[in-house]
XYZ file of C-alpha atoms in Angstrom:
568
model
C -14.196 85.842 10.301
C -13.631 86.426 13.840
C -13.814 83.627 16.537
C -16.738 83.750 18.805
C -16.005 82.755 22.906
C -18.186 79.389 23.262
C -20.046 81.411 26.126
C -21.927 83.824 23.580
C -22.687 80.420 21.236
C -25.564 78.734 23.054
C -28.356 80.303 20.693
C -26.344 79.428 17.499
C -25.755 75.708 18.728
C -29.273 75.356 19.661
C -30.310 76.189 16.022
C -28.008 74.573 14.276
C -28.301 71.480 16.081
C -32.629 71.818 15.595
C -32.172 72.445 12.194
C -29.937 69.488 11.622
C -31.791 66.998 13.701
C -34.991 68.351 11.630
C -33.100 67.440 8.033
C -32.182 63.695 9.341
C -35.090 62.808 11.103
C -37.477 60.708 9.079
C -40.793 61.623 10.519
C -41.696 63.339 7.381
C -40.983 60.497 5.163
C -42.932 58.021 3.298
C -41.822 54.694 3.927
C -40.247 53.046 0.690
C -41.804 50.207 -0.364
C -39.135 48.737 -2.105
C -35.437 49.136 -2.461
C -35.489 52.173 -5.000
C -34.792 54.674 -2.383
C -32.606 57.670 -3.555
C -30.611 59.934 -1.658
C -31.931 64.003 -0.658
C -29.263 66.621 -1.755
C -30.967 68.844 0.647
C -30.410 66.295 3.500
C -26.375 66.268 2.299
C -26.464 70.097 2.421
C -27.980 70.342 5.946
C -25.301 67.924 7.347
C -22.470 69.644 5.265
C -23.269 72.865 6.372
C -23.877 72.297 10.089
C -20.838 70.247 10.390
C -18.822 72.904 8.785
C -20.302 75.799 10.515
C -17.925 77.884 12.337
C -19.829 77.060 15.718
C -17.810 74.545 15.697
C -14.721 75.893 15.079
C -13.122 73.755 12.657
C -14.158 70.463 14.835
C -9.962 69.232 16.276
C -9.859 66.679 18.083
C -10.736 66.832 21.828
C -12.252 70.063 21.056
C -15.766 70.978 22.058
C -16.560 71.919 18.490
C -15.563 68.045 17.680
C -17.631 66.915 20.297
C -20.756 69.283 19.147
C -20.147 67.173 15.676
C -20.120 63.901 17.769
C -23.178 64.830 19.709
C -25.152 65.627 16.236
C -23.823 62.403 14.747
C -25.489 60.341 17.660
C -28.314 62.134 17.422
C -28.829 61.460 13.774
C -27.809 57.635 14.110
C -30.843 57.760 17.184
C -33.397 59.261 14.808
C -33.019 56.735 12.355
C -33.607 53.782 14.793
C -29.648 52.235 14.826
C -29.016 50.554 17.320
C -26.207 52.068 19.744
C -22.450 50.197 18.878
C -20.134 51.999 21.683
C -18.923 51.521 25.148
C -21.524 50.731 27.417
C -22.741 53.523 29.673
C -24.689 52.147 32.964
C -24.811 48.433 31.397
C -26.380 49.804 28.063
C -24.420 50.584 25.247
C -23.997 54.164 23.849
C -22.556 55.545 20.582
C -19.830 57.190 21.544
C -16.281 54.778 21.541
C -13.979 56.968 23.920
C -10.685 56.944 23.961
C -7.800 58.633 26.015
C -4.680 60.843 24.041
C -1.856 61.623 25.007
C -0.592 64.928 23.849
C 2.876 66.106 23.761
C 4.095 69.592 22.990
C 7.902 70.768 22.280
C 9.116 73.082 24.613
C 9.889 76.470 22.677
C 13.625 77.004 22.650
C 14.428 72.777 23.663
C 15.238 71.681 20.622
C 19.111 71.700 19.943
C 21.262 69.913 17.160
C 25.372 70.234 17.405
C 26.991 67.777 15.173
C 30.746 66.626 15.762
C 33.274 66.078 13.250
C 37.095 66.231 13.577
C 37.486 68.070 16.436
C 34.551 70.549 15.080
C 31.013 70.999 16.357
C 29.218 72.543 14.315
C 25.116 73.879 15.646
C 22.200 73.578 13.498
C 19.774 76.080 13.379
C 16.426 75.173 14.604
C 14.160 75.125 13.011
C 15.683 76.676 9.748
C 18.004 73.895 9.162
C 16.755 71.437 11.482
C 13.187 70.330 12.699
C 12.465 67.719 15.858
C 9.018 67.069 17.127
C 7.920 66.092 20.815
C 8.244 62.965 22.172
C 5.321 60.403 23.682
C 7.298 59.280 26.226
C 10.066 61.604 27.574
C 10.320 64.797 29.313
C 14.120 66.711 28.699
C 16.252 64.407 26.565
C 19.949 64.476 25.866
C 21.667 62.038 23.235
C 25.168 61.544 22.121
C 26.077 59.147 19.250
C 27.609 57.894 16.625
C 25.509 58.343 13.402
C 25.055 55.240 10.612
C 23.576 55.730 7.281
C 20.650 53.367 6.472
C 19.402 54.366 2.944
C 15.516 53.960 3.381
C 15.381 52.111 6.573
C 13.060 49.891 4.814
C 13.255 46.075 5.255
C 11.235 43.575 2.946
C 11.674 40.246 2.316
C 8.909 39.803 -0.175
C 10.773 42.634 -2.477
C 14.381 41.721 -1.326
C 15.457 44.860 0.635
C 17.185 45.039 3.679
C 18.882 48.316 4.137
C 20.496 47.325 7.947
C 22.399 43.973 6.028
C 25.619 44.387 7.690
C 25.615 47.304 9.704
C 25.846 47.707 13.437
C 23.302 50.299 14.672
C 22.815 49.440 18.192
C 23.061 52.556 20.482
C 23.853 54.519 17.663
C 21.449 57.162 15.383
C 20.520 56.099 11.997
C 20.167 58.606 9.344
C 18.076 57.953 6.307
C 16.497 58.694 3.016
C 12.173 59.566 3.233
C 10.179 58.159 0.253
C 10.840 54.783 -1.306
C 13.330 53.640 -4.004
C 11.497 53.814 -6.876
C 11.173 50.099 -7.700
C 8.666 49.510 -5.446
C 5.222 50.028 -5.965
C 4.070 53.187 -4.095
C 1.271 51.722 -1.920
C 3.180 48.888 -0.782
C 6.172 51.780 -0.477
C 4.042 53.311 1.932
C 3.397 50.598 4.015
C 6.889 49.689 4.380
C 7.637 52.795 4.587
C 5.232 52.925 8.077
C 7.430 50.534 9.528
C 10.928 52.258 9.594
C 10.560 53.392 13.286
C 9.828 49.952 14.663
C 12.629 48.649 12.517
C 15.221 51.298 13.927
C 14.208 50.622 17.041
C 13.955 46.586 17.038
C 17.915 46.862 15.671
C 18.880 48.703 18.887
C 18.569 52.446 17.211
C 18.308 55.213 19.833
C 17.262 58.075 17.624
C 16.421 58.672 13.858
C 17.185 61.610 11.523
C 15.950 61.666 8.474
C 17.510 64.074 5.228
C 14.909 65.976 2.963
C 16.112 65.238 -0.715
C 15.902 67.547 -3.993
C 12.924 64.906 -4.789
C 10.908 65.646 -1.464
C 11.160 69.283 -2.069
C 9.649 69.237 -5.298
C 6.513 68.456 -3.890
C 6.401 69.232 -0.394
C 9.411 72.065 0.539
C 11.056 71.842 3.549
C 9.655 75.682 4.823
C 6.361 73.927 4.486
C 6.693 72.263 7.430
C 7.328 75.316 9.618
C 3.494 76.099 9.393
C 3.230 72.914 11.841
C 6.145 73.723 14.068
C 3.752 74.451 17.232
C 1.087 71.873 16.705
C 1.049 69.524 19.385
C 1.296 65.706 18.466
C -1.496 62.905 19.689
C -1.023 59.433 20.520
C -4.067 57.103 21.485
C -3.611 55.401 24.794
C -3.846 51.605 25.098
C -5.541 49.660 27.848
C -2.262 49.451 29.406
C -1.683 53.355 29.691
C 0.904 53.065 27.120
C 0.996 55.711 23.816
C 0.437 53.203 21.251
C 2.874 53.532 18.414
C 5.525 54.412 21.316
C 9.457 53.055 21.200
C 10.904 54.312 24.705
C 14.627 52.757 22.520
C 13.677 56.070 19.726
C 15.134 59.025 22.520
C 15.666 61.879 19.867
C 14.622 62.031 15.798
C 15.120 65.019 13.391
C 14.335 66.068 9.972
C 17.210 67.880 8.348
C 17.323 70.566 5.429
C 19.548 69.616 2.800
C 22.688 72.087 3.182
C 22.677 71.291 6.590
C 22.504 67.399 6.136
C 25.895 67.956 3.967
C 27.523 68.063 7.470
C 26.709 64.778 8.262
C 28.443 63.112 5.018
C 31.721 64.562 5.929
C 34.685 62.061 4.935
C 32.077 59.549 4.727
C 32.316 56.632 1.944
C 29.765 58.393 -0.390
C 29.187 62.396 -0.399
C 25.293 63.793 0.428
C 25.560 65.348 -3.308
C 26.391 61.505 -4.601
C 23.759 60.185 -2.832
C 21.469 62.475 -4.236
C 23.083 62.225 -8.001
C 22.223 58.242 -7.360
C 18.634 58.811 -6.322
C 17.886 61.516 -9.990
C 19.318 58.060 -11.610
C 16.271 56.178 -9.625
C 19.676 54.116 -7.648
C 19.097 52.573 -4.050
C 22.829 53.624 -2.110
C 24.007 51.381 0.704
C 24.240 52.038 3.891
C 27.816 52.938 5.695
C 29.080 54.066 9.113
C 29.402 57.769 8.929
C 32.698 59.494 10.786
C 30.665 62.535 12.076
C 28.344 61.708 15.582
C 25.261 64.105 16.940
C 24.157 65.519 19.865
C 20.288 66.408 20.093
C 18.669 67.409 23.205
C 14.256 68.426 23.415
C 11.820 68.738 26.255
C 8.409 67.834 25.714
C 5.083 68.394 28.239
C 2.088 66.042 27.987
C -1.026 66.447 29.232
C -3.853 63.818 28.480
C -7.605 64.559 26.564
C -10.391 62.826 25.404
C -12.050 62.157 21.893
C -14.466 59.693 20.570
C -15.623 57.672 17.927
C -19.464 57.234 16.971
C -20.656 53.613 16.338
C -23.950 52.517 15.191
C -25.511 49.196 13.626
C -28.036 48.099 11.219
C -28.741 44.721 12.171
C -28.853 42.621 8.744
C -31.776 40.366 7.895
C -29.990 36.849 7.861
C -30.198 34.908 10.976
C -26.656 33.428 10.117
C -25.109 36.712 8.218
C -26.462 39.715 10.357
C -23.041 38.603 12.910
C -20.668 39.974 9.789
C -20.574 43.520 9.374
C -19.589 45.661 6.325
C -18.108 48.820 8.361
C -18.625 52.766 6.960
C -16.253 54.939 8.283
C -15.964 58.760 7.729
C -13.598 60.697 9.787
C -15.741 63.669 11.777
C -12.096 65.945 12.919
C -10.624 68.032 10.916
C -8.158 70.639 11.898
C -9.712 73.411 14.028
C -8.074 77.013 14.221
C -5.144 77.955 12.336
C -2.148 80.115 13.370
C -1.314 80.782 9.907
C -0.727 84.878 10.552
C -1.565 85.794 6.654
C -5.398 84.773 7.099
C -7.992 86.365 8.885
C -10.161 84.127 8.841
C -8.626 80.982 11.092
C -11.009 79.015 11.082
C -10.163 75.747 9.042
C -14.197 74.649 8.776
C -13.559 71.435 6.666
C -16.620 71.790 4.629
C -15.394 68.803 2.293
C -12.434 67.284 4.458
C -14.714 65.707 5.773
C -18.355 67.195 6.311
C -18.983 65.986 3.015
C -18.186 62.347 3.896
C -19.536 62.717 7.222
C -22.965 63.770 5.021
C -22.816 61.040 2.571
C -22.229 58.691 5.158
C -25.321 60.164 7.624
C -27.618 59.964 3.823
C -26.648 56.369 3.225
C -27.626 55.059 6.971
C -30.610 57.228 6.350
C -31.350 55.366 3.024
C -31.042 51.866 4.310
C -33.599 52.722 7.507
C -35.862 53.642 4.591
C -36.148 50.659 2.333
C -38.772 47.617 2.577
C -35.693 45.193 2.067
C -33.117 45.198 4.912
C -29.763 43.563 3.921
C -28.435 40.538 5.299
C -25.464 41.263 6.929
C -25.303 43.856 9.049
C -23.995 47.399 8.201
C -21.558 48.992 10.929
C -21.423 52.882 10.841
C -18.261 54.743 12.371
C -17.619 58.325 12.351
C -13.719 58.367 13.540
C -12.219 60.805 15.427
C -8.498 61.855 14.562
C -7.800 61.163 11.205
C -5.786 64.409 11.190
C -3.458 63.718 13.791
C -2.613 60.348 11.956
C -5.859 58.093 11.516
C -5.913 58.038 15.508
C -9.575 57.173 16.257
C -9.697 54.696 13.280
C -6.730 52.959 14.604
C -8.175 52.627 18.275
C -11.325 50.923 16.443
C -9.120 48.508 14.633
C -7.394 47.678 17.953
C -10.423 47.722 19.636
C -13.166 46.980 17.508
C -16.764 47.252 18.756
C -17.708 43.854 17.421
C -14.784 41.033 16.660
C -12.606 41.484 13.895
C -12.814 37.860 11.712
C -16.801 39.379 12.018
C -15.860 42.646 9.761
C -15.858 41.816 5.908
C -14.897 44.842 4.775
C -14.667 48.504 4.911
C -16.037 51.329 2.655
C -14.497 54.749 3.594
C -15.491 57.597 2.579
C -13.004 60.542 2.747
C -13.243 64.105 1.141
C -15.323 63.812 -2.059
C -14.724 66.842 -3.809
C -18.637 68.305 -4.688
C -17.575 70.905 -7.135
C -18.809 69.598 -10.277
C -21.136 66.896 -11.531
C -18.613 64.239 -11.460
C -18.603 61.800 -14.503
C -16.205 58.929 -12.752
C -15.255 57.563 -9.208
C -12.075 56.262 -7.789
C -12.021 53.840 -5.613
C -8.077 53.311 -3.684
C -7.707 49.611 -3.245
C -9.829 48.449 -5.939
C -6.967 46.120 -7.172
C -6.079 44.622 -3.931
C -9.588 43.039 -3.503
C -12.597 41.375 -5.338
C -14.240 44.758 -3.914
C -12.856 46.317 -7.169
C -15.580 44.711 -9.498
C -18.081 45.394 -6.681
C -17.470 49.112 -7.122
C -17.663 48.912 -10.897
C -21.073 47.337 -10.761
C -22.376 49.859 -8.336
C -20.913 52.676 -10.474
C -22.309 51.274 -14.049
C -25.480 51.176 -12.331
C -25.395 54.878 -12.223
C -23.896 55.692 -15.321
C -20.527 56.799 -13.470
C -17.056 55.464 -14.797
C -14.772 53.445 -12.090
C -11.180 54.997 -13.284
C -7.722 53.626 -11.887
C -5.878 56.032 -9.438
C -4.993 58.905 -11.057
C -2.081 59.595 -8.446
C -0.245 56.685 -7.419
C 2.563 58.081 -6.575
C 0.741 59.554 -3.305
C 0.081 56.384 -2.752
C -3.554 57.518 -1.231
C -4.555 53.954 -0.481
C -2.327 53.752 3.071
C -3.494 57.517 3.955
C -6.729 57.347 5.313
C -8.671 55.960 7.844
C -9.255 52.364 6.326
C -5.625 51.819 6.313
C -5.615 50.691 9.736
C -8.274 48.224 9.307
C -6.316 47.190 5.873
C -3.514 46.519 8.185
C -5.905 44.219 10.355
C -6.140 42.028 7.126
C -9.916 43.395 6.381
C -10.006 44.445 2.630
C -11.440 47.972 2.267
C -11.987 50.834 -0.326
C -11.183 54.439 -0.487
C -13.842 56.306 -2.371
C -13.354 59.715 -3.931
C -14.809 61.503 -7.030
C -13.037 61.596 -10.284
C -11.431 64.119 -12.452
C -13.560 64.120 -15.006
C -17.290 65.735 -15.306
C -20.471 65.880 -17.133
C -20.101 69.244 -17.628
C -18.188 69.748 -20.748
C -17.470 73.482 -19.677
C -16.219 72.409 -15.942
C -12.855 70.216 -16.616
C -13.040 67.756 -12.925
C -9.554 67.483 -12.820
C -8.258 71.174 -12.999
C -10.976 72.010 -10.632
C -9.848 68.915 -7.971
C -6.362 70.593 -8.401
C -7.154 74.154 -7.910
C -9.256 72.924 -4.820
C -6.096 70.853 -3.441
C -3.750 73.512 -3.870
C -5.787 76.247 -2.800
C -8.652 75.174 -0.374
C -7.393 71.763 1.065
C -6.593 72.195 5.030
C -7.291 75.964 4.997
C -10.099 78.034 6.410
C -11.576 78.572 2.524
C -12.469 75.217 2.890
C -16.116 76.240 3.537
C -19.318 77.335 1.815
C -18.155 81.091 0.843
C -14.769 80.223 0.171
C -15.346 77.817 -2.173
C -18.770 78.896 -3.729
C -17.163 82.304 -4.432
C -14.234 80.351 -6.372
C -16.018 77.653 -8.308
C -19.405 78.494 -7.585
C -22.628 76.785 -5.946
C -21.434 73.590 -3.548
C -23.053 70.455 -6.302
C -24.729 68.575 -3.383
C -26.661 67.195 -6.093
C -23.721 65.335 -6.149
C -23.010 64.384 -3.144
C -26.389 62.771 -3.458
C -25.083 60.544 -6.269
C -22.128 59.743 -4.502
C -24.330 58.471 -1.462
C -26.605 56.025 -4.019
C -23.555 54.845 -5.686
C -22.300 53.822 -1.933
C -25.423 52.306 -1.056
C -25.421 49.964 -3.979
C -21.379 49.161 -3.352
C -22.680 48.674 0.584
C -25.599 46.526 -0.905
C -24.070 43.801 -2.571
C -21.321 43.512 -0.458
C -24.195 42.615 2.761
C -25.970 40.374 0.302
C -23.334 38.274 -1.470
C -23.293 34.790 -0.260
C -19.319 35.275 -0.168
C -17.694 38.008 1.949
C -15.110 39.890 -0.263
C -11.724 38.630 -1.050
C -8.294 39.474 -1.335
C -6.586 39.126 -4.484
C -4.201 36.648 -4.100
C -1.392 38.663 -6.559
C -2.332 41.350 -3.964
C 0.972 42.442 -1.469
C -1.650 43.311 1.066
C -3.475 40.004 0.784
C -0.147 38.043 0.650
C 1.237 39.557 3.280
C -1.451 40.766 5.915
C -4.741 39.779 4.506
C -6.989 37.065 6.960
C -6.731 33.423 5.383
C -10.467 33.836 4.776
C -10.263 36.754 3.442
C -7.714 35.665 0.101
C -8.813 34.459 -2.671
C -7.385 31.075 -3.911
């Protein structure tokens, strides 16, 4: 597949974008007369496929192909009759929710790493040995310090960790573990885990490197990371013009490869190799001053862009409830051309990262504008912008929300439902943190689909998409995915999920012939299913008297959950 210069793409854009305002407009359609509407698996093909089409060139963020798939969302969200929920554009509002990035880009040949022991510099390779990304706030930068071993960086009092107890950091670069100890649960892991940059930098920490482990490379290898070495890194921009996420006190950070990271150990209290024989025994080391100091220097550019999210509402039915909103987010990005030089084809179309929830989410606003019986809260839709650079556009919504916060209930996202087979079960991440966990199973049973428990906690999924940032805002939420098991006695759901991560998943064969060709025809039929079974969770949740809960065993309820949003 060769990419096509916008300039000669005007006739396939004007097609595409006919065709798919023809599938989602409902001129054609009978008007339900009750509630038993059910969702068109030739409407979830027509959004799929336009959304994924290489027009659109794999739809980054701030590209025009990502705008093209903001333009069609808007269109579709007009068609059906919601009613505009973005900035306002000549005192009306519009769909779109804009925001301002920063991006930053490492200057090739900037990055430098000399570490000093004894008399003895010794230079780390970059990027074989070493990797540093570009900073959101400085041009050229040149450090010198005295390094201090912090374990995890993590600090908790509700688990009783606090890996800077007695150490003196202050001006000085920490150096610390990735990943979790193992005690600790690994979605609440992951949230701490979030933190460790603020916490370096609150403790008076002017850089961070962190040491890849015999654990880490097991399932992600260090040369893994090279394939990302040029991308450039995005930061949303506050009202303020600040980067959000942005600690000036953080000059320099690093990620090391493990023989290099040796260096660093040097005459220190505990060896690298100890530390790692401790972590195989599942032990948490202590932190200690280390006796060898670093030098790292990089120059970043920045230059500034533009995306947007796309906001529409629903108003509900009740004069008292249609001011609460259940919110339906699907990120729209995904990660536009490659530069992997062993494909071809470099276009990464995203056909289900995240078409497919883009779809399911454009079918289920479609099926509520087609019912008799409107619900009573109101129903906020939001296609985010982002989620591939780090949940950016979801996290400028949950700054910035379109309507107030205590008004959101909760949040179901949907994000990369594998359509391969005729999926037997559902997952839903963050079912046990909430009472949206039996609202789920209801919806499923109602279908005939199983609700199954994460199958991969240890990836901690729950704190890795977009409604993580809204989670964080104390709104409960749900992550919806399909299963790993299917109907299809012959087609075994979890070995083809598997094959699809390790072989499809962020890569340009992540489209119609790449996949069809490996497990044959794209089950939209499915992805119809999955859009009735969200209508139903969506339905109950806008017509229970209560709004949902969190659980109050729940970390995330305990600890950042609204007081009207815990159970008692």
């Amino acid at each position: 597949m060769t990419i096509k210069p916008w300039a000669t793409l005007s006739s396939t854009l004007s097609t595409l974008l006919l065709l798919g305002a023809c599938a989602s407009s409902h001129s054609d359609v009978t008007p339900a007369t009750s509630n038993q509407v059910s969702a068109d698996a030739n409407r979830i093909e027509a959004h799929m496929t336009f959304l994924a089409d290489d027009a659109l060139e794999g739809r980054d963020t701030g590209s025009q192909g990502h705008l093209i798939a903001s333009q069609y969302i808007a269109t579709n969200f007009k068609q059906l009759g919601l009613k505009p929920a973005g900035d306002m554009v000549d005192g009306q509002p519009g769909y779109f929710q804009k925001m301002n990035l920063k991006k930053g880009q490492l200057l090739k040949h900037s990055a430098g790493l000399t570490l000093h022991h004894n008399g003895v510099d010794t230079v780390v390779p970059y990027p074989k040995h070493f990797m540093t990304r570009s900073s959101s706030h400085d041009g050229k930068v040149a450090v010198k310090a005295e390094l201090v071993f912090v374990s995890y960086g993590m600090v908790s009092p509700e688990f009783g960790i606090d890996d800077y107890a007695g150490l003196d950091v202050k001006g000085k670069i920490v150096v610390m573990l990735p990943g979790r100890p193992h005690k600790l649960p690994s979605e609440e892991a992951a949230h701490l885990s979030s933190q460790k940059t603020r916490l370096a930098a609150e403790r008076g920490a002017i850089g961070i490197i962190s040491v890849h482990t015999p654990e880490a490379e097991k399932t992600r290898p260090y040369a893994n990371s090279l394939l990302y070495l040029n991308s450039p890194d995005l930061s949303w921009v506050n009202k303020d013009g600040v980067a959000e996420k942005d600690y000036p006190a953080i000059k320099v950070s690093a990620y090391m490869h493990m023989d290099a990271a040796k260096t660093l150990f040097a005459d220190a209290p505990k060896s690298l190799e100890q530390i790692y024989a401790m972590l195989e025994k599942k032990e948490v080391p202590k932190g200690f001053a280390l006796t060898t100091s670093a030098s790292l220097t990089r120059e970043s550019s920045h230059s500034m862009i533009q995306s947007q999210n796309v906001a529409a509402v629903l108003e509900g039915s009740d004069p008292i409830l249609k001011n609460e909103y259940v919110v339906v987010t699907a990120h729209s990005d995904h990660i536009g051309i490659g530069n992997d030089l062993r494909s071809k084809d470099k276009i990464n179309n995203g056909l289900m990262d995240n078409a497919a929830g883009v779809a399911i989410l454009l079918e289920t606003a479609r099926l509520y504008t087609q019912s008799a019986v409107k619900p009573k809260r109101s129903i906020l839709f939001v296609a985010v912008t982002g989620e591939e650079k780090g949940l950016l556009g979801a996290d400028y919504f949950a700054h910035y929300p379109v309507k107030p916060i205590e008004s959101l209930v909760a949040n179901v996202n949907l994000d990369m439902p594998v359509l391969l087979y005729p999926f037997a079960d559902m997952i839903a991440f963050g079912a046990n943190h909430s009472t949206l966990g039996a609202t789920v199973s209801r919806a499923t049973e109602k279908h005939g689909i199983k609700l199954s428990a994460d199958p991969m906690p240890e990836q901690a999924i729950f704190t890795r998409s977009d409604h993580y940032t809204l989670v964080k805002k104390g709104v409960p939420a749900v992550f919806l995915m399909t299963g790993f098991t299917s109907k299809d006695p012959a087609q075994k759901g979890g070995e083809i999920w598997g094959k699809f991560f390790a072989k499809h998943y962020h890569k340009p064969t992540d489209d119609v012939a790449g996949l069809t060709k490996d497990f044959g025809p794209i089950r939209y039929d499915s992805g119809a299913l999955f859009a009735d079974i969200n209508m139903a969770i969506i339905e109950e949740i806008a017509n229970s008297e209560q709004r949902p809960q969190w659980l109050k065993e729940s970390f995330f309820g305990k600890t950042i959950g609204l007081k009207i949003n815990t159970q008692q």
